[in-house]
Amino acid sequence: MKAKLLLLSLFLIYIVSLSRLQAQGPKGALQFDGADDYVFFDYNNRGITSEVTVEAWVKTSASKLQLITAKYDRDGERGYQLVMRDGKAAFSGRDGSGTYRISGYSPRVINDDNWHHLAGVCKNGTWSIYIDGILESQSVTGYTAVNLSSNAPFTVGNYYLVNSDYYQGQIDELKIWKKGLTEDEIRSGMCQAANKANPDLVVYLKFDEGPGATLTDHSSYGINGTFRNMSSSAWVTSGAPIGDKSIYRYTNKWNNSLELITDFANFSVSRADNAIAGFHLYQITAAPSQAAGLPSAVGIKEYYGLFKIGAPDKKYKIWFKQYDLPCGEKLYRRNNNADTNWTAVADTVNSPVMTYHSTANYGEFAAARSSNQSSDLLSEYVLCNGKAVMLKSPKAKNATYLWSTGETTASISTSTLGTYTVTVTTDGCSTVYTMVVTNSECPTIPNVITPNGDGKNDAFVLGDVEPFTFELKIFNRWGKSIYQSERYDNGWSADGVPAGLYFYNLKSSRSQNMFKGWLEVIK
């Protein structure tokens, strides 16, 4: 009995581990050349009759008429196709009425060589096209006897009849449902993997098989496609924003944050520009396969991504907190899965919460521990004529401090030139900050003189500098020079000039530093 329980436990562990290994967001996509290549499947209608939804992630810069996918029989007056023309998208077909149906082309142009989600829907005689979860165009036919079953083959990248409307660009995550999805259903599923056991999902192409010449259907039908006029070199790394779990919000008033909460972290977006139409946040439950720029992918249990629907100049704020995050962790970012390099954008030196401001429409984020000790140049201090300055370390909760002088306070006073370091340690993680103390002239310059013979403020006297080390020029309000001395002796008392406002230029003969300002003469 114990042996059977052990075998059952090992089997369950294997299943859970396998599911986590398989859940890694987008891996691959197919690059279509727009000349003659496509993927051929079969003639099965997969239970589609009066309703259908076709979804796909696409990335193209072409302006031609091009077929993303089709099961369309023109002569048989039935079927559907997802198309683009002049960078605009539409969903069209025939419903058995003898009339060609089309949603209308989207006002929005998306041949910008970025990833976009398309969804074509036929439901209750209404043909609709969505881009990135937003309804772009719709045609209400009023026809109720819709029949979309056709004798045409299902293809990806072209209409099966020989023509020149081959798709040019990349395609990923193509799904076909035998029902008309609602707007919320489209939005809830577009940035995450689908449940392939869903009986309404009749085509599910993940595009993750490469290399090879077969495109696997992960739906319950399992009818795979074969390459036509294309080689295994058509497989590319996908940059589509797809995770294993996602959340979304579409609004015109971003007065609350959108939070993706997992077992390990809170990944949120806030302070979004109200011109942003929507956000999707997604989670990928595995370490990233591309780790260049990360200190180590070991220990990363998951990473996160976002997809913004809006103009590329609209701002938002990323707020990230990983539970039990040790000091020394950094938040790394890349544009998408096709980007091989990660870049650090925030850290937890002073706070367990990491924030990052951005305008990008795409982004993926991972938290990783950096080395135990890092070093940063904090600031440069100027020592004025030998007077002591106060060197201050960054504030950190429950921190200890060790200066290069041996002192252990948060700040120290010094009147000695040189380079100083302070090691700030929090939760076992140390960061070294460097401060440089340099010398400079810091003259005290009066802005009022009262030459009345009382011995107080009778002359323009520079303090904290040696005599004869500055050149002085004084101008009236019209820019006319009224006094000049190459080696000023602190003796100018406004003789022969009326009371009023004047301007000075001081130049050090030692450092060549310039000091400019105003001076009021009161008589």
Coordinates of C-alpha atoms in Angstrom, one line a residue:
M1 CA 0.0 0.0 0.0
K2 CA 2.8 2.4 0.9
A3 CA 4.5 1.6 -2.4
K4 CA 1.3 2.5 -4.3
L5 CA 1.0 5.8 -2.4
L6 CA 4.6 6.6 -3.1
L7 CA 4.1 5.9 -6.8
L8 CA 1.0 8.0 -6.9
S9 CA 2.8 10.9 -5.1
L10 CA 5.7 10.8 -7.6
F11 CA 3.2 10.8 -10.5
L12 CA 1.4 13.8 -9.2
I13 CA 4.7 15.7 -8.6
Y14 CA 5.7 14.8 -12.2
I15 CA 2.3 16.1 -13.5
V16 CA 2.6 19.4 -11.6
S17 CA 6.3 19.8 -12.6
L18 CA 5.5 19.1 -16.2
S19 CA 2.6 21.6 -16.3
R20 CA 5.0 24.3 -14.9
L21 CA 7.6 23.4 -17.5
Q22 CA 5.1 23.7 -20.3
A23 CA 3.7 27.0 -19.1
Q24 CA 6.3 29.4 -20.4
G25 CA 4.3 32.0 -22.4
P26 CA 5.0 32.5 -26.1
K27 CA 8.0 30.6 -27.5
G28 CA 7.6 30.7 -31.2
A29 CA 5.8 32.2 -34.2
L30 CA 5.8 31.7 -37.9
Q31 CA 7.2 34.2 -40.4
F32 CA 5.3 34.2 -43.7
D33 CA 7.1 35.7 -46.7
G34 CA 4.0 37.0 -48.5
A35 CA 5.0 35.3 -51.7
D36 CA 3.8 31.7 -51.8
D37 CA 4.0 30.1 -48.3
Y38 CA 1.1 29.0 -46.1
V39 CA 0.0 26.2 -43.8
F40 CA -2.6 23.7 -45.0
F41 CA -4.9 21.8 -42.6
D42 CA -8.0 19.9 -43.7
Y43 CA -11.7 20.2 -44.7
N44 CA -13.3 19.5 -41.4
N45 CA -15.8 22.1 -40.2
R46 CA -15.1 21.3 -36.5
G47 CA -18.7 21.8 -35.5
I48 CA -18.9 25.4 -36.7
T49 CA -22.4 26.4 -38.1
S50 CA -24.0 29.7 -37.2
E51 CA -21.3 31.3 -35.0
V52 CA -17.6 31.6 -35.1
T53 CA -14.7 33.6 -33.5
V54 CA -11.2 33.7 -35.1
E55 CA -8.4 35.1 -33.0
A56 CA -4.7 35.7 -33.8
W57 CA -1.7 37.7 -32.8
V58 CA -0.1 39.3 -35.9
K59 CA 2.9 41.5 -36.6
T60 CA 3.2 43.0 -40.1
S61 CA 4.5 46.0 -42.0
A62 CA 2.8 45.0 -45.3
S63 CA 0.0 47.1 -46.9
K64 CA -1.2 44.5 -49.4
L65 CA -4.4 42.6 -49.3
Q66 CA -3.5 39.6 -47.2
L67 CA -5.3 36.6 -45.7
I68 CA -4.3 35.7 -42.1
T69 CA -6.5 32.6 -42.0
A70 CA -9.5 31.3 -44.0
K71 CA -12.0 28.6 -44.3
Y72 CA -13.9 30.2 -47.1
D73 CA -15.8 28.7 -50.0
R74 CA -16.8 31.5 -52.4
D75 CA -18.7 29.2 -54.8
G76 CA -20.4 27.3 -52.0
E77 CA -21.5 30.6 -50.4
R78 CA -20.2 29.7 -47.0
G79 CA -17.2 30.2 -44.7
Y80 CA -15.1 33.0 -43.1
Q81 CA -11.7 34.7 -43.4
L82 CA -9.6 37.1 -41.3
V83 CA -8.1 39.7 -43.7
M84 CA -6.0 42.8 -43.8
R85 CA -5.7 45.6 -46.4
D86 CA -3.8 48.8 -46.3
G87 CA -2.8 48.0 -42.8
K88 CA -6.5 47.7 -41.7
A89 CA -8.2 44.5 -40.5
A90 CA -11.6 43.0 -41.3
F91 CA -13.6 39.8 -40.8
S92 CA -15.6 38.6 -43.8
G93 CA -17.2 35.6 -45.4
R94 CA -20.4 34.1 -46.7
D95 CA -23.3 32.8 -44.6
G96 CA -25.5 30.9 -47.1
S97 CA -27.6 33.9 -48.0
G98 CA -25.9 34.5 -51.3
T99 CA -24.4 37.8 -50.1
Y100 CA -20.8 38.5 -49.3
R101 CA -20.5 39.7 -45.7
I102 CA -17.8 41.9 -44.1
S103 CA -17.5 43.7 -40.8
G104 CA -16.0 46.7 -42.5
Y105 CA -12.3 47.5 -42.3
S106 CA -11.0 48.9 -39.1
P107 CA -10.3 52.7 -38.9
R108 CA -7.2 51.8 -37.1
V109 CA -4.0 51.0 -39.1
I110 CA -1.8 48.3 -37.5
N111 CA 0.9 47.5 -40.1
D112 CA 3.4 49.2 -37.8
D113 CA 5.6 46.1 -37.3
N114 CA 4.3 45.7 -33.7
W115 CA 2.2 42.8 -32.2
H116 CA -1.6 43.3 -32.3
H117 CA -4.4 41.0 -31.4
L118 CA -7.2 40.5 -33.9
A119 CA -10.6 38.9 -33.3
G120 CA -13.2 38.4 -35.9
V121 CA -16.7 37.4 -34.7
C122 CA -19.8 36.3 -36.5
K123 CA -22.8 36.0 -34.1
N124 CA -26.6 36.4 -34.7
G125 CA -25.9 37.6 -38.2
T126 CA -23.5 40.4 -37.0
W127 CA -19.9 40.5 -38.3
S128 CA -17.4 42.3 -36.1
I129 CA -13.7 43.0 -36.0
Y130 CA -11.8 43.7 -32.8
I131 CA -8.2 45.0 -32.5
D132 CA -6.4 44.7 -29.2
G133 CA -9.7 44.1 -27.5
I134 CA -11.5 47.1 -28.9
L135 CA -14.4 46.9 -31.4
E136 CA -13.3 48.6 -34.6
S137 CA -16.0 47.9 -37.1
Q138 CA -19.3 46.0 -37.3
S139 CA -22.0 45.0 -39.8
V140 CA -25.4 44.0 -38.6
T141 CA -27.0 41.9 -41.4
G142 CA -30.2 40.9 -39.8
Y143 CA -29.9 37.5 -41.4
T144 CA -30.9 34.7 -39.0
A145 CA -30.3 31.5 -41.0
V146 CA -26.5 31.8 -40.9
N147 CA -24.6 28.7 -42.1
L148 CA -20.8 29.0 -42.1
S149 CA -20.1 25.3 -42.8
S150 CA -18.0 25.1 -46.0
N151 CA -16.3 22.5 -48.2
A152 CA -13.1 24.7 -48.4
P153 CA -10.0 23.7 -46.5
F154 CA -8.8 25.5 -43.5
T155 CA -5.5 27.4 -44.2
V156 CA -3.3 29.9 -42.4
G157 CA -1.5 32.5 -44.4
N158 CA -3.7 32.4 -47.5
Y159 CA -7.0 31.6 -49.1
Y160 CA -6.8 28.1 -50.5
L161 CA -7.4 29.2 -54.1
V162 CA -4.3 30.2 -56.0
N163 CA -3.9 34.0 -55.7
S164 CA -1.4 36.6 -54.6
D165 CA -3.0 37.4 -51.2
Y166 CA -0.4 35.6 -49.1
Y167 CA 0.2 37.0 -45.7
Q168 CA 3.5 38.7 -45.0
G169 CA 4.6 38.9 -41.4
Q170 CA 4.4 36.9 -38.2
I171 CA 1.5 35.0 -36.7
D172 CA 1.2 33.6 -33.2
E173 CA -1.5 32.0 -30.9
L174 CA -4.3 31.5 -33.4
K175 CA -7.6 30.3 -31.9
I176 CA -11.0 29.5 -33.5
W177 CA -14.1 29.0 -31.4
K178 CA -17.4 27.6 -32.6
K179 CA -19.2 30.4 -30.8
G180 CA -19.3 34.1 -31.0
L181 CA -17.2 35.4 -28.1
T182 CA -18.3 38.6 -26.2
E183 CA -16.0 41.6 -25.8
D184 CA -15.1 40.5 -22.3
E185 CA -14.4 37.0 -23.4
I186 CA -12.0 38.3 -26.0
R187 CA -10.2 40.6 -23.6
S188 CA -10.0 38.0 -20.8
G189 CA -8.3 35.4 -23.1
M190 CA -6.2 37.4 -25.5
C191 CA -3.0 37.7 -23.3
Q192 CA -3.1 34.2 -21.8
A193 CA -3.0 30.6 -22.8
A194 CA -6.3 29.0 -23.5
N195 CA -7.8 25.9 -21.8
K196 CA -7.4 23.5 -24.6
A197 CA -10.1 21.2 -23.1
N198 CA -12.8 23.8 -23.7
P199 CA -15.3 22.1 -26.0
D200 CA -15.9 25.4 -27.9
L201 CA -12.3 25.8 -28.8
V202 CA -12.0 23.9 -32.1
V203 CA -8.6 25.2 -33.3
Y204 CA -5.7 26.1 -31.0
L205 CA -2.4 26.8 -32.7
K206 CA 0.3 27.8 -30.2
F207 CA 3.2 28.0 -32.8
D208 CA 5.7 26.5 -30.4
E209 CA 6.7 23.3 -32.3
G210 CA 9.7 24.5 -34.3
P211 CA 11.8 23.2 -36.0
G212 CA 9.9 21.0 -38.4
A213 CA 7.2 21.4 -41.1
T214 CA 4.1 20.7 -39.0
L215 CA 1.9 23.1 -37.1
T216 CA 0.2 21.4 -34.1
D217 CA -3.4 21.9 -33.3
H218 CA -3.8 21.7 -29.4
S219 CA -7.6 21.7 -29.4
S220 CA -9.5 18.5 -28.8
Y221 CA -9.7 18.0 -32.6
G222 CA -5.9 17.8 -32.9
I223 CA -5.9 18.2 -36.7
N224 CA -2.4 19.4 -37.5
G225 CA -1.3 21.5 -40.5
T226 CA 1.5 21.1 -42.9
F227 CA 3.8 23.6 -44.4
R228 CA 3.4 24.6 -48.1
N229 CA 6.3 26.3 -49.9
M230 CA 8.0 27.1 -46.5
S231 CA 10.9 25.6 -44.6
S232 CA 11.7 25.2 -40.9
S233 CA 13.6 28.5 -41.1
A234 CA 10.1 30.2 -41.0
W235 CA 10.1 29.5 -37.2
V236 CA 11.0 32.6 -35.2
T237 CA 11.0 33.6 -31.5
S238 CA 7.7 35.2 -30.7
G239 CA 7.4 38.6 -29.0
A240 CA 3.6 38.5 -28.6
P241 CA 2.4 39.5 -25.1
I242 CA 1.1 36.1 -24.0
G243 CA 1.3 34.7 -20.5
D244 CA -0.1 31.8 -18.5
K245 CA -2.4 34.1 -16.5
S246 CA -3.6 37.6 -17.2
I247 CA -5.8 40.4 -16.0
Y248 CA -7.1 43.5 -17.9
R249 CA -8.9 46.7 -17.6
Y250 CA -10.3 49.1 -20.2
T251 CA -11.3 52.6 -19.0
N252 CA -11.0 56.3 -19.7
K253 CA -10.3 57.2 -16.1
W254 CA -7.4 55.5 -14.4
N255 CA -8.1 56.5 -10.8
N256 CA -7.2 53.0 -9.4
S257 CA -4.3 50.7 -10.0
L258 CA -4.5 47.4 -11.9
E259 CA -2.9 44.7 -9.8
L260 CA -1.8 41.2 -10.8
I261 CA -1.4 39.3 -7.6
T262 CA 0.4 35.9 -7.6
D263 CA 1.8 33.6 -5.0
F264 CA 5.1 35.4 -5.2
A265 CA 4.5 39.0 -6.1
N266 CA 2.2 42.0 -6.7
F267 CA 2.8 43.4 -10.2
S268 CA 0.8 46.5 -10.7
V269 CA 0.3 49.5 -13.0
S270 CA -0.9 52.9 -11.7
R271 CA -0.9 56.6 -12.5
A272 CA -1.8 55.8 -16.1
D273 CA -2.6 58.6 -18.5
N274 CA -6.4 58.7 -19.1
A275 CA -5.7 58.6 -22.8
I276 CA -4.6 55.0 -22.4
A277 CA -7.5 52.8 -23.5
G278 CA -6.5 49.6 -21.7
F279 CA -3.9 47.5 -20.0
H280 CA -3.2 43.7 -19.8
L281 CA -0.9 42.4 -17.2
Y282 CA 0.3 38.8 -17.5
Q283 CA 2.3 36.2 -15.5
I284 CA 4.6 33.5 -16.9
T285 CA 5.1 30.7 -14.4
A286 CA 8.7 29.8 -15.3
A287 CA 12.1 31.4 -15.5
P288 CA 12.7 33.2 -18.8
S289 CA 14.5 31.1 -21.4
Q290 CA 16.6 34.2 -22.5
A291 CA 18.6 35.3 -19.5
A292 CA 21.3 37.7 -20.9
G293 CA 21.6 40.7 -18.6
L294 CA 20.2 38.9 -15.6
P295 CA 22.7 38.0 -12.8
S296 CA 21.2 34.5 -12.8
A297 CA 17.9 33.0 -13.8
V298 CA 18.2 30.5 -11.0
G299 CA 15.7 31.3 -8.3
I300 CA 13.3 33.1 -10.7
K301 CA 10.0 31.3 -10.3
E302 CA 8.0 33.5 -12.6
Y303 CA 8.1 36.8 -14.5
Y304 CA 5.6 39.3 -15.7
G305 CA 4.5 41.4 -18.7
L306 CA 2.3 44.1 -19.8
F307 CA 0.5 45.2 -23.0
K308 CA -0.7 48.8 -23.2
I309 CA -3.4 49.9 -25.6
G310 CA -2.8 53.5 -26.4
A311 CA -0.4 56.0 -28.0
P312 CA 3.3 55.2 -27.4
D313 CA 3.9 58.6 -25.6
K314 CA 1.3 58.0 -22.8
K315 CA 2.8 57.5 -19.4
Y316 CA 2.2 55.0 -16.5
K317 CA 4.0 53.7 -13.4
I318 CA 5.0 50.1 -12.7
W319 CA 4.7 49.1 -9.0
F320 CA 6.3 45.8 -8.1
K321 CA 6.7 44.0 -4.8
Q322 CA 7.9 40.4 -4.4
Y323 CA 7.1 38.8 -1.1
D324 CA 10.0 38.0 1.2
L325 CA 12.2 39.9 -1.2
P326 CA 15.8 40.2 0.2
C327 CA 17.7 43.5 0.0
G328 CA 19.8 43.6 -3.2
E329 CA 17.1 42.4 -5.6
K330 CA 16.7 44.3 -8.8
L331 CA 13.9 44.6 -11.2
Y332 CA 14.9 43.9 -14.8
R333 CA 13.0 44.7 -18.0
R334 CA 13.0 43.7 -21.6
N335 CA 10.7 44.7 -24.5
N336 CA 9.3 41.2 -25.1
N337 CA 10.1 37.6 -25.4
A338 CA 12.0 38.1 -28.7
D339 CA 14.4 40.6 -26.9
T340 CA 17.4 38.6 -25.6
N341 CA 18.7 41.3 -23.2
W342 CA 17.4 42.3 -19.8
T343 CA 18.2 45.7 -18.3
A344 CA 18.0 46.7 -14.6
V345 CA 15.4 49.5 -14.0
A346 CA 14.9 49.5 -10.2
D347 CA 16.2 48.0 -7.0
T348 CA 15.3 47.4 -3.4
V349 CA 18.2 49.1 -1.7
N350 CA 16.0 51.7 0.0
S351 CA 12.6 50.1 -0.2
P352 CA 11.1 46.6 -0.7
V353 CA 8.8 48.2 -3.4
M354 CA 10.3 48.8 -6.8
T355 CA 8.8 51.4 -9.2
Y356 CA 9.5 52.2 -12.8
H357 CA 8.0 54.9 -15.0
S358 CA 7.4 54.1 -18.7
T359 CA 5.5 54.9 -21.9
A360 CA 6.2 51.6 -23.7
N361 CA 3.3 49.6 -25.1
Y362 CA 5.1 46.3 -24.3
G363 CA 7.4 45.2 -21.5
E364 CA 8.4 42.1 -19.5
F365 CA 9.8 42.2 -16.0
A366 CA 11.7 39.8 -13.7
A367 CA 13.2 40.2 -10.2
A368 CA 16.6 38.8 -9.6
R369 CA 19.2 39.1 -6.8
S370 CA 22.3 41.0 -7.7
S371 CA 25.7 40.5 -6.0
N372 CA 25.7 41.0 -2.2
Q373 CA 27.6 44.3 -2.5
S374 CA 27.1 47.1 -5.0
S375 CA 28.7 50.5 -5.4
D376 CA 27.2 53.8 -6.3
L377 CA 28.5 57.4 -6.6
L378 CA 26.2 59.3 -4.2
S379 CA 27.4 62.9 -4.6
E380 CA 30.2 65.4 -4.7
Y381 CA 30.7 67.9 -1.8
V382 CA 32.5 71.2 -2.1
L383 CA 34.7 72.3 0.8
C384 CA 34.6 76.1 1.0
N385 CA 37.8 77.7 2.3
G386 CA 38.5 74.9 4.7
K387 CA 35.1 74.9 6.5
A388 CA 33.7 71.5 7.5
V389 CA 31.0 69.8 5.5
M390 CA 28.5 67.2 6.5
L391 CA 28.5 63.9 4.6
K392 CA 25.2 62.1 4.7
S393 CA 24.4 58.5 3.7
P394 CA 21.1 57.5 2.1
K395 CA 18.3 56.8 4.6
A396 CA 17.5 53.1 5.1
K397 CA 15.3 51.4 7.6
N398 CA 17.2 49.3 10.3
A399 CA 20.5 50.0 8.6
T400 CA 24.0 49.9 9.9
Y401 CA 26.7 52.3 8.6
L402 CA 30.5 52.0 8.3
W403 CA 32.5 54.9 6.9
S404 CA 36.0 54.6 5.4
T405 CA 37.0 56.8 8.4
G406 CA 35.8 54.0 10.8
E407 CA 32.8 56.0 12.0
T408 CA 29.5 54.2 12.3
T409 CA 26.9 57.0 12.3
A410 CA 24.5 57.9 9.4
S411 CA 26.5 61.1 8.7
I412 CA 29.9 62.5 9.5
S413 CA 31.6 65.9 9.4
T414 CA 34.9 66.5 7.7
S415 CA 37.2 69.4 6.7
T416 CA 39.6 67.2 4.8
L417 CA 39.7 66.8 1.0
G418 CA 39.5 63.3 -0.5
T419 CA 37.2 60.4 -1.3
Y420 CA 35.0 58.8 1.3
T421 CA 32.9 55.7 1.3
V422 CA 30.0 54.5 3.5
T423 CA 28.8 50.9 3.5
V424 CA 25.1 50.7 4.3
T425 CA 23.9 47.3 5.3
T426 CA 20.2 46.3 5.5
D427 CA 18.9 42.7 5.9
G428 CA 22.4 41.3 5.2
C429 CA 22.8 43.2 2.0
S430 CA 25.4 45.9 1.7
T431 CA 25.7 48.8 -0.7
V432 CA 28.8 51.0 -0.9
Y433 CA 28.3 54.7 -1.6
T434 CA 31.2 57.0 -2.7
M435 CA 31.4 60.7 -1.8
V436 CA 34.1 63.1 -3.1
V437 CA 35.1 66.2 -1.1
T438 CA 36.8 68.8 -3.3
N439 CA 38.0 72.4 -2.6
S440 CA 36.6 75.5 -4.1
E441 CA 36.3 79.2 -3.6
C442 CA 33.0 80.2 -2.0
P443 CA 33.1 84.0 -1.6
T444 CA 30.5 85.7 0.6
I445 CA 29.2 88.5 -1.6
P446 CA 27.1 91.3 -0.1
N447 CA 24.0 92.6 -2.0
V448 CA 23.7 95.9 -0.1
I449 CA 26.2 98.6 0.8
T450 CA 25.5 101.8 2.7
P451 CA 28.5 104.2 2.3
N452 CA 27.5 106.7 5.0
G453 CA 30.7 106.7 7.0
D454 CA 29.3 104.8 10.0
G455 CA 31.8 102.0 9.5
K456 CA 29.1 99.4 8.7
N457 CA 28.7 98.2 5.1
D458 CA 30.6 101.2 3.8
A459 CA 32.2 99.3 1.0
F460 CA 31.7 96.3 -1.3
V461 CA 33.7 93.7 0.8
L462 CA 34.1 90.1 -0.3
G463 CA 34.2 87.6 2.6
D464 CA 35.9 84.2 2.8
V465 CA 38.4 84.9 0.1
E466 CA 42.0 86.3 0.0
P467 CA 42.4 89.9 -1.1
F468 CA 43.5 90.7 -4.6
T469 CA 42.4 87.3 -6.0
F470 CA 39.3 88.5 -7.9
E471 CA 38.7 90.7 -10.9
L472 CA 35.6 92.9 -10.4
K473 CA 33.4 94.7 -12.9
I474 CA 30.4 96.8 -11.8
F475 CA 27.6 98.0 -14.3
N476 CA 24.6 100.2 -14.0
R477 CA 21.2 99.1 -15.0
W478 CA 21.8 100.1 -18.6
G479 CA 24.9 97.9 -18.9
K480 CA 27.5 100.7 -18.7
S481 CA 30.6 99.9 -16.8
I482 CA 31.1 102.2 -13.8
Y483 CA 34.0 100.4 -12.0
Q484 CA 36.6 97.8 -12.9
S485 CA 39.6 96.3 -11.0
E486 CA 41.8 93.4 -12.0
R487 CA 42.9 92.8 -8.4
Y488 CA 40.1 93.9 -6.2
D489 CA 41.0 95.1 -2.7
N490 CA 37.6 95.4 -1.1
G491 CA 37.7 99.2 -1.4
W492 CA 34.9 100.2 -3.7
S493 CA 32.3 102.4 -1.8
A494 CA 30.2 103.7 -4.7
D495 CA 32.0 107.1 -4.8
G496 CA 30.6 109.4 -7.5
V497 CA 27.6 107.2 -8.3
P498 CA 24.0 107.7 -7.2
A499 CA 22.0 105.3 -5.0
G500 CA 20.3 102.5 -7.0
L501 CA 20.6 99.0 -8.3
Y502 CA 23.9 97.8 -9.9
F503 CA 25.2 94.5 -11.3
Y504 CA 28.6 92.8 -10.7
N505 CA 30.8 90.3 -12.4
L506 CA 33.5 88.6 -10.3
K507 CA 36.2 86.3 -11.8
S508 CA 38.7 84.3 -9.7
S509 CA 42.3 84.6 -10.8
R510 CA 42.9 81.1 -9.3
S511 CA 40.0 79.0 -10.5
Q512 CA 38.6 81.3 -13.3
N513 CA 35.2 80.7 -11.7
M514 CA 32.6 83.4 -12.5
F515 CA 30.1 84.9 -10.0
K516 CA 27.4 87.3 -11.2
G517 CA 24.7 89.1 -9.3
W518 CA 23.1 92.4 -8.2
L519 CA 24.0 95.0 -5.7
E520 CA 22.0 97.8 -4.1
V521 CA 23.6 101.1 -3.1
I522 CA 21.7 102.9 -0.4
K523 CA 22.8 106.5 0.4

